Coordinates of C-alpha atoms and ligand atoms in Angstrom, one line a residue:
M49 CA 160.1 256.6 119.1
A50 CA 159.0 253.5 116.9
F51 CA 155.8 251.9 117.7
R52 CA 155.2 248.3 116.9
H53 CA 151.5 247.8 118.3
I54 CA 149.6 251.0 117.0
D55 CA 149.9 253.5 114.3
V56 CA 150.9 257.0 115.6
S57 CA 150.2 260.1 113.0
P58 CA 151.0 263.4 114.5
I59 CA 148.6 266.3 113.1
S60 CA 150.8 269.2 113.8
G61 CA 154.4 270.2 114.5
A62 CA 153.5 271.3 118.1
L63 CA 151.6 268.3 119.5
G64 CA 148.7 266.0 119.0
A65 CA 148.8 262.6 117.0
V66 CA 145.9 260.2 115.8
I67 CA 146.2 256.7 117.0
E68 CA 145.1 254.0 114.7
G69 CA 144.9 250.1 115.0
V70 CA 143.1 249.9 118.5
D71 CA 139.8 249.1 119.9
L72 CA 139.4 251.0 123.0
S73 CA 135.9 249.1 123.6
K74 CA 137.8 246.1 124.3
P75 CA 140.4 245.5 127.5
L76 CA 143.9 246.4 125.9
P77 CA 146.9 244.0 126.1
K78 CA 149.7 245.5 128.2
P79 CA 152.1 246.1 125.3
V80 CA 149.2 248.0 123.4
F81 CA 148.6 250.1 126.6
D82 CA 152.4 251.0 127.1
E83 CA 152.9 252.3 123.6
I84 CA 149.3 254.3 123.8
R85 CA 150.8 255.9 127.3
S86 CA 154.1 256.4 125.2
A87 CA 152.5 258.4 122.5
W88 CA 150.5 260.1 124.9
L89 CA 153.5 261.4 127.0
E90 CA 155.4 262.2 123.7
Y91 CA 152.4 264.1 121.6
C92 CA 150.6 265.3 124.8
V93 CA 147.1 264.8 123.1
I94 CA 146.4 261.5 121.3
F95 CA 143.0 261.1 119.2
F96 CA 141.2 258.1 118.2
R97 CA 138.4 258.0 115.7
G98 CA 135.6 255.4 115.1
Q99 CA 135.6 254.2 118.6
K100 CA 132.3 252.4 119.3
L101 CA 132.2 253.0 123.0
E102 CA 129.3 252.2 125.6
P103 CA 129.5 254.5 128.8
S104 CA 130.7 251.5 130.8
Q105 CA 133.7 250.8 128.2
F106 CA 134.7 254.4 128.1
V107 CA 134.6 254.4 132.2
R108 CA 136.9 251.0 131.8
F109 CA 139.4 252.9 129.6
A110 CA 139.6 256.0 131.7
R111 CA 140.3 254.0 134.8
K112 CA 143.6 252.5 133.6
W113 CA 144.9 256.1 133.8
G114 CA 144.3 256.7 137.3
G115 CA 141.1 257.8 139.7
I116 CA 138.4 259.5 138.3
H117 CA 138.1 263.2 139.4
L118 CA 134.3 264.4 140.1
H119 CA 133.5 267.5 138.9
P120 CA 132.6 270.3 141.4
F121 CA 129.9 271.8 139.7
L122 CA 128.6 269.7 136.9
E123 CA 125.8 267.1 137.6
P124 CA 127.2 263.4 136.2
H125 CA 125.7 261.6 133.7
P126 CA 122.4 259.9 135.3
E127 CA 123.7 256.4 135.3
H128 CA 127.8 257.0 135.4
K129 CA 128.9 259.2 137.7
E130 CA 132.4 259.0 136.3
I131 CA 131.0 260.7 133.1
I132 CA 129.8 264.4 132.7
E133 CA 128.0 265.5 129.5
I134 CA 128.9 268.6 127.5
I135 CA 125.7 269.5 125.8
K136 CA 124.9 272.7 123.7
T137 CA 121.7 272.1 121.8
E138 CA 120.5 274.6 118.8
K139 CA 118.9 276.9 121.4
D140 CA 122.1 277.5 123.6
T141 CA 124.4 280.1 123.2
Y142 CA 126.8 279.1 126.0
T143 CA 129.7 277.1 125.1
F144 CA 131.7 275.2 128.0
G145 CA 135.5 275.5 128.1
D146 CA 135.5 278.2 125.6
A147 CA 138.6 279.8 127.1
W148 CA 142.3 278.5 127.0
H149 CA 142.5 276.4 130.1
S150 CA 144.0 273.4 131.9
D151 CA 141.0 271.4 133.5
Q152 CA 140.5 272.3 137.3
L153 CA 143.7 274.5 137.7
F154 CA 142.0 276.1 140.9
Q155 CA 142.3 273.2 142.7
R156 CA 144.8 271.9 144.9
R157 CA 145.1 268.9 142.8
P158 CA 144.4 270.0 139.5
A159 CA 143.3 267.4 136.8
K160 CA 146.1 265.1 135.5
A161 CA 144.0 264.2 132.2
T162 CA 141.0 264.7 130.6
M163 CA 139.1 262.2 127.8
L164 CA 136.3 263.9 125.6
Y165 CA 134.1 261.5 123.5
A166 CA 131.9 262.9 120.6
K167 CA 128.2 261.6 120.8
E168 CA 126.5 264.2 118.5
V169 CA 128.7 266.8 116.5
P170 CA 127.7 269.6 114.1
E171 CA 128.4 269.2 110.5
F172 CA 131.6 271.6 110.6
G173 CA 132.5 274.0 113.5
G174 CA 132.8 272.9 117.5
D175 CA 136.6 271.9 116.9
T176 CA 138.6 271.9 119.9
L177 CA 142.2 273.5 120.1
F178 CA 145.1 272.3 122.1
A179 CA 148.5 273.9 122.8
N180 CA 151.7 272.7 124.0
M181 CA 153.1 274.4 127.4
Y182 CA 156.4 272.6 127.2
L183 CA 156.8 274.4 124.0
A184 CA 155.6 277.6 125.8
Y185 CA 158.0 277.3 128.7
D186 CA 161.1 276.4 126.2
G187 CA 160.0 279.5 124.1
L188 CA 160.2 281.8 126.7
S189 CA 163.7 284.1 126.8
S190 CA 166.3 283.1 129.4
G191 CA 165.9 286.3 131.0
M192 CA 162.2 285.7 131.5
K193 CA 162.7 282.1 132.9
K194 CA 165.1 283.7 135.5
I195 CA 163.0 286.3 136.5
L196 CA 159.8 284.2 136.9
D197 CA 161.8 280.9 138.2
D198 CA 160.2 280.4 141.5
V199 CA 157.0 282.3 141.1
R200 CA 153.5 280.6 142.2
I201 CA 150.3 281.6 140.3
E202 CA 147.2 282.3 142.3
A203 CA 144.5 280.2 141.0
S204 CA 141.4 281.7 142.1
G205 CA 138.8 280.7 139.4
G206 CA 137.0 278.0 140.7
T207 CA 134.2 280.1 142.1
R208 CA 134.1 282.2 138.8
S209 CA 134.0 279.3 136.5
A210 CA 131.3 277.8 138.8
Q211 CA 129.1 281.0 138.5
A212 CA 129.4 281.6 135.0
A213 CA 128.4 277.6 134.4
T214 CA 125.5 277.8 136.7
Q215 CA 124.5 281.6 135.8
N216 CA 124.6 280.7 131.6
K217 CA 124.4 277.0 131.8
G218 CA 122.2 276.5 129.0
S219 CA 121.8 272.4 128.8
M220 CA 124.8 272.4 130.8
N221 CA 123.4 270.1 133.8
S222 CA 125.0 272.2 136.6
K223 CA 124.7 271.9 140.3
A224 CA 125.4 274.5 143.3
P225 CA 129.5 273.9 143.9
P226 CA 130.2 272.8 147.4
K227 CA 130.6 275.2 150.2
N228 CA 134.4 273.9 150.8
L229 CA 135.2 274.5 146.6
S230 CA 138.8 275.9 146.6
T231 CA 138.8 279.5 145.8
S232 CA 142.1 280.2 145.9
C233 CA 145.3 278.2 145.6
F234 CA 149.2 278.4 144.6
H235 CA 151.0 276.5 142.1
P236 CA 154.4 276.9 140.7
L237 CA 154.1 278.9 137.3
F238 CA 156.8 276.4 135.7
R239 CA 156.0 273.3 137.0
T240 CA 157.9 269.9 136.1
H241 CA 155.9 267.1 134.7
P242 CA 156.1 264.0 137.2
E243 CA 156.2 261.4 134.4
T244 CA 158.4 263.0 131.8
G245 CA 160.4 265.4 134.3
K246 CA 160.1 268.2 131.6
K247 CA 159.2 272.1 132.8
S248 CA 156.2 273.5 131.3
L249 CA 154.3 276.8 131.7
F250 CA 151.2 276.6 133.9
I251 CA 148.8 279.3 133.0
G252 CA 145.3 279.7 131.8
N253 CA 142.2 281.7 132.2
Q254 CA 141.9 280.5 135.9
V255 CA 145.1 282.2 136.9
E256 CA 144.2 285.9 138.7
G257 CA 147.3 286.6 140.7
L258 CA 150.8 286.0 141.2
K259 CA 152.0 285.2 144.9
N260 CA 153.5 288.6 146.4
F261 CA 153.2 290.5 143.5
A262 CA 150.7 293.6 143.9
R263 CA 147.7 293.2 141.1
E264 CA 148.9 295.9 138.9
E265 CA 152.0 293.9 138.5
A266 CA 150.9 290.6 138.1
Q267 CA 148.3 291.6 135.4
P268 CA 150.5 292.6 132.5
I269 CA 152.7 289.4 133.2
I270 CA 149.8 287.3 133.3
E271 CA 148.3 288.6 130.1
Y272 CA 151.7 288.3 128.4
L273 CA 152.0 285.0 129.1
R274 CA 148.4 284.0 128.2
D275 CA 149.0 285.2 124.9
F276 CA 152.6 284.0 124.6
A277 CA 151.0 280.5 125.4
E278 CA 148.3 280.7 122.8
R279 CA 151.0 281.2 119.7
P280 CA 149.6 279.3 116.8
E281 CA 153.1 277.4 116.6
F282 CA 152.2 275.7 120.1
T283 CA 148.6 274.7 119.1
C284 CA 146.6 272.1 117.1
R285 CA 143.0 271.5 116.1
F286 CA 141.0 268.9 116.3
R287 CA 138.1 268.3 114.0
W288 CA 135.2 265.9 115.7
E289 CA 133.7 263.1 114.3
V290 CA 131.0 261.2 116.0
D291 CA 132.8 258.4 117.8
S292 CA 136.3 260.4 118.0
L293 CA 138.0 260.7 121.6
A294 CA 140.6 262.9 122.5
F295 CA 142.8 262.2 125.3
W296 CA 145.1 265.0 126.6
D297 CA 147.5 265.8 129.7
N298 CA 146.9 268.6 131.8
R299 CA 150.0 268.6 132.9
C300 CA 151.4 270.1 129.9
V301 CA 148.5 271.1 127.8
Q302 CA 145.6 274.0 127.7
H303 CA 142.8 273.3 125.5
Y304 CA 140.0 276.0 123.9
A305 CA 136.5 275.0 123.0
V306 CA 135.9 277.0 119.7
P307 CA 132.5 278.8 120.3
D308 CA 131.1 278.5 116.8
T309 CA 128.1 276.1 117.1
D310 CA 125.4 278.8 117.7
G311 CA 122.1 276.9 116.4
K312 CA 123.7 273.7 116.2
R313 CA 123.5 270.6 118.3
R314 CA 126.9 269.2 120.0
H315 CA 127.0 266.3 122.6
M316 CA 130.1 265.0 124.3
H317 CA 130.8 262.7 127.2
R318 CA 134.1 263.7 129.6
I319 CA 135.8 261.8 132.0
T320 CA 138.8 263.8 134.1
I321 CA 141.6 261.8 135.9
K322 CA 142.8 262.7 139.2
G323 CA 146.0 264.8 139.3
D324 CA 148.8 265.3 142.1
V325 CA 149.9 268.4 143.8
P326 CA 152.0 270.2 140.7
V327 CA 155.7 270.8 141.7
Ligands
SIN1393 C1 136.7 271.3 127.9 O1 136.9 272.4 128.2 O2 136.4 270.4 128.7 C2 135.5 271.2 126.7 C3 136.2 270.8 125.3 C4 135.3 270.9 124.2 O3 134.0 270.6 124.4 O4 136.0 271.1 123.0

């Protein structure tokens, strides 16, 4: 697609593009916003550099994409309930998000999108990896697609993730999960993106079973699909700088926070956009 209002530079053959020529601290004219949306749908994760964003400006940009999801087991920023702070200090060993996942997959309405904004980053390390789940779906054989076509994943990682975050929290400001946090829900393994109409593989570390499969039947399939989805040719890697912003589509992307910053400080602001029930 040709862009007239923004510059778009892909960073890998699989997904990810850097967008230049916009200042996210200001309200965006509609033609600019529309092109950012098109680039986001095409590249699945987009990146902006050198954005000087006050929390209120970050929230204003996020609200353009939908309602804000409030995290079930992390305390929000003290003045901006829409923002959670992902903090790892020199003393912490826990890295939030250090497994391939799609945000809030364990909820009936998993997150549509996530924005991550870098406040403080180490000189090196602390990159984030992204993987394109359209490519993962397309890459499966026709036999595998046929066998698994109507299969539903059981996502029951909510309680486990909450426990991990609250037990090993380091500097993450966690809170007890609400009593009604969903502990088990089912989604299609092959979901259809509501905006692009394309199919993607919906898998990640929070998938713990397959509906109507015995545990010992489901586990090897889940492990195979997880490994398959992480193939390097489906991924890109983003090197953070202070004031960089990443914006990914959880409906077709998994991500992974590389846990290689022990002894260093990293501080991010994150906003997650509410999603629909996957079909
Ligand atoms: C996350 O899983 O949202 C965290 C990603 C990161 O900190 O790089």
